[in-house]
Amino acid sequence: MAYSEKVIDHYEHPRNVGALDKNDPGVGTGLVGAPACGDVMKLQIRVSPEGIIEDAKFKTFGCGSAIASSSLITEWVKGKSLDEAETIKNTQIAQHLALPPVKIHCSVLAEDAIKAAILDYRSKRSPAKAAE
Amino acid sequence: MNDVAHKITGAGQPDGIVACWSCNGPIAADALFCNTCWAVQPPRPMDHFARLGLDIRFAIDTAELDRRYFARQRQLHPDRFATRTPRERAISQNQAVCLNEAYEALKDPLSRATYLLKLRGIDTNPDGCNTIKDPTLLMEQMELREGLAAADTREAATQMLREAEAHVNQSLAHIGGAFAAGDLDTAGRETTRLKYLVKLVDEARTRRACFAPAAAAPAQS
């Protein structure tokens, strides 16, 4: 199966690889996995007091599509509000990277990871509200 | 899942007596051959354990599995059907395909656990977009993979490979215990973990292959 140029670009030059301090109250961490291929993805966001995502980092162990999906989504969410970031759909990622059908789950992983990071951040800010 | 679960109701064996397609004589539903006319019988729906004449359980004797599989494969060898009718040749091939499928599913412990859970109505490997959020499991796998990525000598990679293999063995013991105790939740969770660990072993082997064997390294390093 051939990867698209965009996947290869993100795979060879991944953006925003790294980690943020998960104990920082301004940082949300999302940890998700796709057991079918043994992928594990960690995505972190640093949120300003105004609710804007200032920084995003990821660490992904998985195939090229999983790495490209997480790299792309960290680029997309920077500068967005939490509400905006939450509306990103896996189909947008899959479309942008031209993922083949068998790799769609990699984009789902990235969508789930950003949602988990937002949820983690919100539960740190107000545990009761996030649990609703 | 209902479809599969339905098939194993009762003892997991296909029930009763059927008629031989060739002579109409009565034969057991799981018989490979008619004992009246000796015509080979088509494969009938049954679970993989029944196909190989084994009880449905995780802790199978793999030597026994091999013995049963090869005994059946010998009986179905194409050479034995060279002079038979095209229909019998086709049936024997269908039987061989079903046997291979059953053997492949049961031989490897990960696929055996996955299959056994599926028989019990738990799909740990659904098609499509299945993601998990179990933080304990994922944190452990993230740390193991980070440890492997940081292994920058053959010795360190070998060490990680040994660690990964130890985790696999420990996980298999957990799965065996959970199935024996009828604890399907634990068996399911641990099977997902095993999936990650098997992948880790693969990755550790690949990583180790990146480094030359110790003998080729400079003496002073």
Coordinates of C-alpha atoms in Angstrom, one line a residue:
Chain A
M1 CA 0.0 0.0 0.0
A2 CA 1.4 3.4 -1.0
Y3 CA 1.3 6.3 1.4
S4 CA 0.3 9.7 0.1
E5 CA 2.9 12.4 -0.1
K6 CA 1.3 14.2 2.9
V7 CA 1.6 11.1 5.1
I8 CA 5.2 10.6 4.1
D9 CA 6.0 14.3 4.8
H10 CA 4.4 14.2 8.3
Y11 CA 6.0 10.8 8.9
E12 CA 9.5 11.9 7.9
H13 CA 9.2 15.4 9.5
P14 CA 6.7 15.0 12.3
R15 CA 5.6 18.3 13.8
N16 CA 5.4 18.9 17.5
V17 CA 6.9 15.6 18.8
G18 CA 7.5 15.8 22.5
A19 CA 5.9 16.1 25.9
L20 CA 4.4 18.7 28.2
D21 CA 4.3 18.4 31.9
K22 CA 1.2 16.4 32.6
N23 CA 0.9 17.7 36.1
D24 CA 0.7 21.3 35.0
P25 CA -2.9 22.5 35.6
G26 CA -2.9 24.2 32.2
V27 CA -2.0 21.0 30.3
G28 CA -4.5 18.3 29.2
T29 CA -3.2 14.8 28.3
G30 CA -5.0 12.3 26.1
L31 CA -3.8 8.7 25.9
V32 CA -5.5 6.4 23.4
G33 CA -4.7 3.2 21.7
A34 CA -5.8 1.0 18.8
P35 CA -5.2 -2.6 19.9
A36 CA -5.7 -4.1 16.4
C37 CA -2.4 -2.7 15.3
G38 CA -0.7 -2.1 18.7
D39 CA -0.7 1.6 18.3
V40 CA -0.5 3.9 21.3
M41 CA -0.9 7.7 21.0
K42 CA -0.3 10.4 23.6
L43 CA -1.5 13.9 22.7
Q44 CA -1.0 16.9 25.0
I45 CA -2.3 20.5 24.8
R46 CA -1.4 23.6 26.8
V47 CA -4.4 25.9 27.2
S48 CA -4.2 29.6 28.0
P49 CA -6.5 31.1 30.7
E50 CA -8.7 32.4 27.8
G51 CA -9.2 28.8 26.6
I52 CA -7.0 28.9 23.6
I53 CA -4.7 26.0 22.8
E54 CA -1.2 27.6 22.8
D55 CA 0.8 24.5 22.3
A56 CA 0.3 20.8 21.4
K57 CA 2.7 17.9 21.5
F58 CA 2.4 14.3 20.7
K59 CA 4.2 11.0 21.0
T60 CA 2.9 8.1 18.9
F61 CA 4.1 4.5 18.5
G62 CA 2.4 3.1 15.4
C63 CA 2.4 3.1 11.7
G64 CA 3.1 6.0 9.4
S65 CA -0.6 7.0 9.1
A66 CA -1.0 7.1 12.9
I67 CA 2.1 9.3 13.2
A68 CA 1.0 11.5 10.4
S69 CA -2.6 11.9 11.8
S70 CA -1.3 12.9 15.2
S71 CA 1.3 15.3 13.7
L72 CA -1.4 16.9 11.6
I73 CA -3.9 17.3 14.4
T74 CA -1.3 19.0 16.7
E75 CA -0.8 21.6 13.9
W76 CA -4.5 22.1 13.4
V77 CA -5.4 22.6 17.1
K78 CA -2.8 25.2 17.8
G79 CA -4.4 28.6 18.2
K80 CA -7.9 27.1 18.3
S81 CA -10.3 27.4 21.2
L82 CA -11.2 24.1 23.0
D83 CA -14.7 24.2 21.4
E84 CA -13.3 24.6 17.9
A85 CA -10.7 21.9 18.5
E86 CA -13.4 19.6 19.7
T87 CA -15.2 19.8 16.4
I88 CA -12.3 18.3 14.3
K89 CA -13.5 15.1 12.7
N90 CA -11.5 12.1 11.8
T91 CA -12.9 12.4 8.3
Q92 CA -11.2 15.7 7.8
I93 CA -7.8 14.2 8.8
A94 CA -8.4 11.2 6.6
Q95 CA -9.3 13.4 3.7
H96 CA -6.4 15.8 4.1
L97 CA -3.9 12.9 4.3
A98 CA -5.7 10.8 1.7
L99 CA -5.7 7.8 4.0
P100 CA -6.8 4.5 2.5
P101 CA -9.8 2.8 4.0
V102 CA -7.7 0.3 6.0
K103 CA -6.0 3.3 7.7
I104 CA -9.1 5.3 8.7
H105 CA -8.8 4.1 12.3
C106 CA -5.5 6.0 12.6
S107 CA -7.4 9.3 12.0
V108 CA -10.1 8.1 14.5
L109 CA -7.3 7.6 17.0
A110 CA -6.2 11.2 16.5
E111 CA -9.7 12.5 17.0
D112 CA -10.2 10.5 20.1
A113 CA -6.8 11.6 21.4
I114 CA -7.6 15.4 21.1
K115 CA -11.0 14.8 22.7
A116 CA -9.4 12.9 25.6
A117 CA -6.9 15.7 26.1
I118 CA -9.6 18.4 26.2
L119 CA -11.6 16.3 28.6
D120 CA -8.5 15.8 30.8
Y121 CA -7.9 19.6 30.8
R122 CA -11.5 20.4 31.6
S123 CA -11.7 17.8 34.4
K124 CA -8.6 19.5 35.9
R125 CA -10.3 22.9 35.8
S126 CA -13.6 21.8 37.1
P127 CA -13.9 18.1 37.9
A128 CA -17.7 18.2 38.3
K129 CA -18.4 19.9 35.0
A130 CA -16.3 17.5 32.9
A131 CA -17.9 14.5 34.5
E132 CA -21.3 15.6 33.2
Chain B
M1 CA -21.5 -12.9 17.8
N2 CA -24.9 -14.7 18.1
D3 CA -24.1 -16.6 15.0
V4 CA -20.9 -18.0 16.5
A5 CA -22.2 -18.4 20.0
H6 CA -25.1 -20.4 18.6
K7 CA -22.9 -22.8 16.9
I8 CA -21.2 -23.8 20.1
T9 CA -24.4 -24.4 22.1
G10 CA -24.1 -27.7 23.8
A11 CA -20.8 -29.6 23.6
G12 CA -19.5 -27.6 20.6
Q13 CA -19.9 -30.7 18.4
P14 CA -22.3 -30.7 15.5
D15 CA -25.3 -32.7 16.6
G16 CA -26.3 -36.1 15.5
I17 CA -26.3 -38.2 12.4
V18 CA -26.4 -37.0 8.8
A19 CA -26.7 -38.8 5.5
C20 CA -23.7 -39.5 3.3
W21 CA -24.0 -37.5 0.1
S22 CA -22.7 -40.5 -1.9
C23 CA -24.5 -43.6 -0.5
N24 CA -27.0 -42.0 1.8
G25 CA -25.8 -44.1 4.6
P26 CA -25.8 -42.6 8.2
I27 CA -22.7 -41.0 9.4
A28 CA -21.7 -38.8 12.4
A29 CA -21.9 -35.1 11.5
D30 CA -18.2 -34.5 12.2
A31 CA -16.9 -37.6 10.3
L32 CA -14.4 -36.9 7.5
F33 CA -15.4 -40.1 5.7
C34 CA -18.5 -42.3 5.3
N35 CA -17.9 -45.6 7.0
T36 CA -20.1 -47.4 4.5
C37 CA -18.8 -46.2 1.1
W38 CA -15.7 -44.3 2.3
A39 CA -16.6 -41.2 0.4
V40 CA -15.0 -38.0 1.9
Q41 CA -17.6 -35.8 3.6
P42 CA -18.0 -32.1 3.2
P43 CA -17.0 -29.8 6.1
R44 CA -20.0 -29.0 8.2
P45 CA -20.4 -25.9 10.4
M46 CA -18.6 -26.4 13.7
D47 CA -16.2 -24.4 15.9
H48 CA -12.4 -24.7 15.4
F49 CA -12.0 -26.8 18.5
A50 CA -14.6 -29.4 17.4
R51 CA -13.0 -29.4 13.9
L52 CA -9.8 -30.7 15.6
G53 CA -11.6 -32.9 18.1
L54 CA -10.6 -30.8 21.1
D55 CA -12.5 -29.5 24.1
I56 CA -13.2 -25.8 24.1
R57 CA -10.6 -24.4 26.4
F58 CA -7.6 -22.0 26.4
A59 CA -5.1 -24.4 28.0
I60 CA -4.8 -26.9 25.1
D61 CA -1.9 -29.3 24.7
T62 CA -0.2 -28.0 21.6
A63 CA 1.5 -31.3 20.9
E64 CA -2.0 -32.9 20.8
L65 CA -3.2 -30.1 18.6
D66 CA -0.4 -30.8 16.1
R67 CA -1.0 -34.5 16.3
R68 CA -4.7 -34.2 15.5
Y69 CA -4.1 -31.6 12.8
F70 CA -1.5 -33.6 10.9
A71 CA -3.4 -36.8 11.3
R72 CA -6.4 -35.2 9.6
Q73 CA -4.3 -33.5 7.0
R74 CA -2.8 -36.8 6.0
Q75 CA -6.2 -38.3 5.5
L76 CA -7.1 -35.4 3.2
H77 CA -3.9 -35.3 1.2
P78 CA -4.6 -34.6 -2.5
D79 CA -2.6 -37.7 -3.5
R80 CA -5.2 -39.8 -1.9
F81 CA -7.9 -38.4 -4.2
A82 CA -6.0 -38.4 -7.4
T83 CA -8.1 -41.2 -8.8
R84 CA -11.4 -40.1 -7.3
T85 CA -14.2 -38.1 -8.8
P86 CA -13.8 -34.3 -9.3
R87 CA -16.5 -33.9 -6.6
E88 CA -14.6 -35.8 -4.0
R89 CA -11.4 -33.9 -4.9
A90 CA -13.3 -30.6 -4.4
I91 CA -14.8 -31.8 -1.1
S92 CA -11.4 -32.9 0.2
Q93 CA -10.0 -29.5 -0.6
N94 CA -12.8 -27.8 1.2
Q95 CA -12.1 -30.0 4.2
A96 CA -8.4 -29.1 4.1
V97 CA -9.1 -25.4 4.0
C98 CA -11.4 -25.6 7.1
L99 CA -8.8 -27.7 8.9
N100 CA -6.0 -25.2 8.1
E101 CA -8.2 -22.3 9.3
A102 CA -9.0 -24.1 12.6
Y103 CA -5.3 -24.9 13.1
E104 CA -4.2 -21.4 12.4
A105 CA -6.7 -20.0 14.8
L106 CA -5.8 -22.3 17.7
K107 CA -2.0 -22.7 17.3
D108 CA -1.1 -19.2 18.3
P109 CA -2.1 -18.3 21.9
L110 CA -3.1 -14.8 21.0
S111 CA -5.4 -15.8 18.2
R112 CA -6.7 -18.7 20.4
A113 CA -7.6 -16.3 23.2
T114 CA -9.2 -13.9 20.7
Y115 CA -11.2 -16.7 19.1
L116 CA -12.2 -18.2 22.5
L117 CA -13.5 -14.8 23.6
K118 CA -15.4 -14.4 20.4
L119 CA -17.1 -17.8 21.0
R120 CA -18.1 -16.4 24.4
G121 CA -19.5 -13.3 22.8
I122 CA -16.7 -10.9 23.4
D123 CA -15.1 -9.3 20.3
T124 CA -11.7 -7.9 21.3
N125 CA -10.8 -7.3 17.6
P126 CA -13.8 -5.7 16.0
D127 CA -13.5 -4.5 12.4
G128 CA -13.0 -0.9 11.8
C129 CA -12.4 1.9 14.3
N130 CA -11.9 0.3 17.7
T131 CA -9.9 2.5 20.1
I132 CA -9.3 2.0 23.8
K133 CA -8.6 4.4 26.6
D134 CA -7.5 2.1 29.5
P135 CA -5.0 4.4 31.1
T136 CA -3.1 1.7 33.0
L137 CA -2.6 -0.5 30.0
L138 CA -1.7 2.4 27.6
M139 CA 0.7 4.0 30.1
E140 CA 2.5 0.7 30.5
Q141 CA 2.8 0.2 26.8
M142 CA 3.9 3.8 26.2
E143 CA 6.7 3.4 28.8
L144 CA 7.8 0.1 27.3
R145 CA 7.9 1.5 23.8
E146 CA 9.8 4.6 25.1
G147 CA 12.2 2.3 26.8
L148 CA 12.7 0.4 23.6
A149 CA 13.2 3.6 21.5
A150 CA 15.9 4.6 24.0
A151 CA 17.7 1.3 23.7
D152 CA 20.7 2.4 21.6
T153 CA 23.0 -0.7 21.9
R154 CA 22.5 -4.3 20.9
E155 CA 22.7 -5.2 24.6
A156 CA 20.1 -2.7 25.6
A157 CA 17.8 -3.9 22.8
T158 CA 18.3 -7.5 23.8
Q159 CA 17.5 -6.6 27.4
M160 CA 14.2 -5.0 26.2
L161 CA 13.4 -8.0 24.1
R162 CA 13.9 -10.3 27.1
E163 CA 11.7 -8.0 29.2
A164 CA 9.0 -8.0 26.5
E165 CA 9.1 -11.8 26.2
A166 CA 8.8 -12.1 30.0
H167 CA 5.7 -9.8 29.9
V168 CA 4.2 -12.0 27.2
N169 CA 4.7 -15.2 29.3
Q170 CA 3.3 -13.5 32.3
S171 CA 0.3 -12.3 30.3
L172 CA -0.3 -15.8 28.9
A173 CA -0.4 -17.1 32.4
H174 CA -2.9 -14.4 33.4
I175 CA -5.1 -15.3 30.4
G176 CA -5.0 -19.0 31.2
G177 CA -5.9 -18.3 34.8
A178 CA -8.8 -16.0 33.8
F179 CA -10.3 -18.5 31.4
A180 CA -9.9 -21.3 33.9
A181 CA -11.8 -19.1 36.5
G182 CA -14.4 -18.1 33.9
D183 CA -13.4 -14.5 34.4
L184 CA -14.0 -13.3 30.8
D185 CA -13.6 -9.6 31.6
T186 CA -10.1 -10.2 32.8
A187 CA -9.4 -12.5 29.9
G188 CA -10.6 -9.9 27.5
R189 CA -8.5 -7.0 29.0
E190 CA -5.4 -9.2 29.2
T191 CA -5.8 -10.4 25.7
T192 CA -5.8 -6.8 24.5
R193 CA -2.6 -6.3 26.6
L194 CA -1.1 -9.4 25.0
K195 CA -1.8 -7.9 21.6
Y196 CA 0.3 -4.9 22.5
L197 CA 3.0 -7.1 24.0
V198 CA 3.3 -9.3 21.0
K199 CA 3.8 -6.2 18.9
L200 CA 6.4 -5.0 21.4
V201 CA 8.4 -8.3 21.0
D202 CA 8.3 -7.8 17.2
E203 CA 9.5 -4.2 17.5
A204 CA 12.2 -5.2 20.0
R205 CA 13.5 -7.9 17.5
T206 CA 13.5 -5.3 14.7
R207 CA 15.3 -2.8 17.0
R208 CA 17.9 -5.4 18.0
A209 CA 18.5 -6.2 14.3
C210 CA 19.6 -2.6 13.8
F211 CA 22.7 -3.2 15.8
A212 CA 25.6 -5.4 14.8
P213 CA 26.3 -8.4 17.1
A214 CA 28.6 -7.7 20.0
A215 CA 31.6 -9.4 18.4
A216 CA 31.7 -6.8 15.6
A217 CA 31.6 -3.9 18.1
P218 CA 34.9 -2.1 18.9
A219 CA 36.7 -3.8 21.9
Q220 CA 36.9 -0.6 23.9
S221 CA 33.3 0.5 23.8

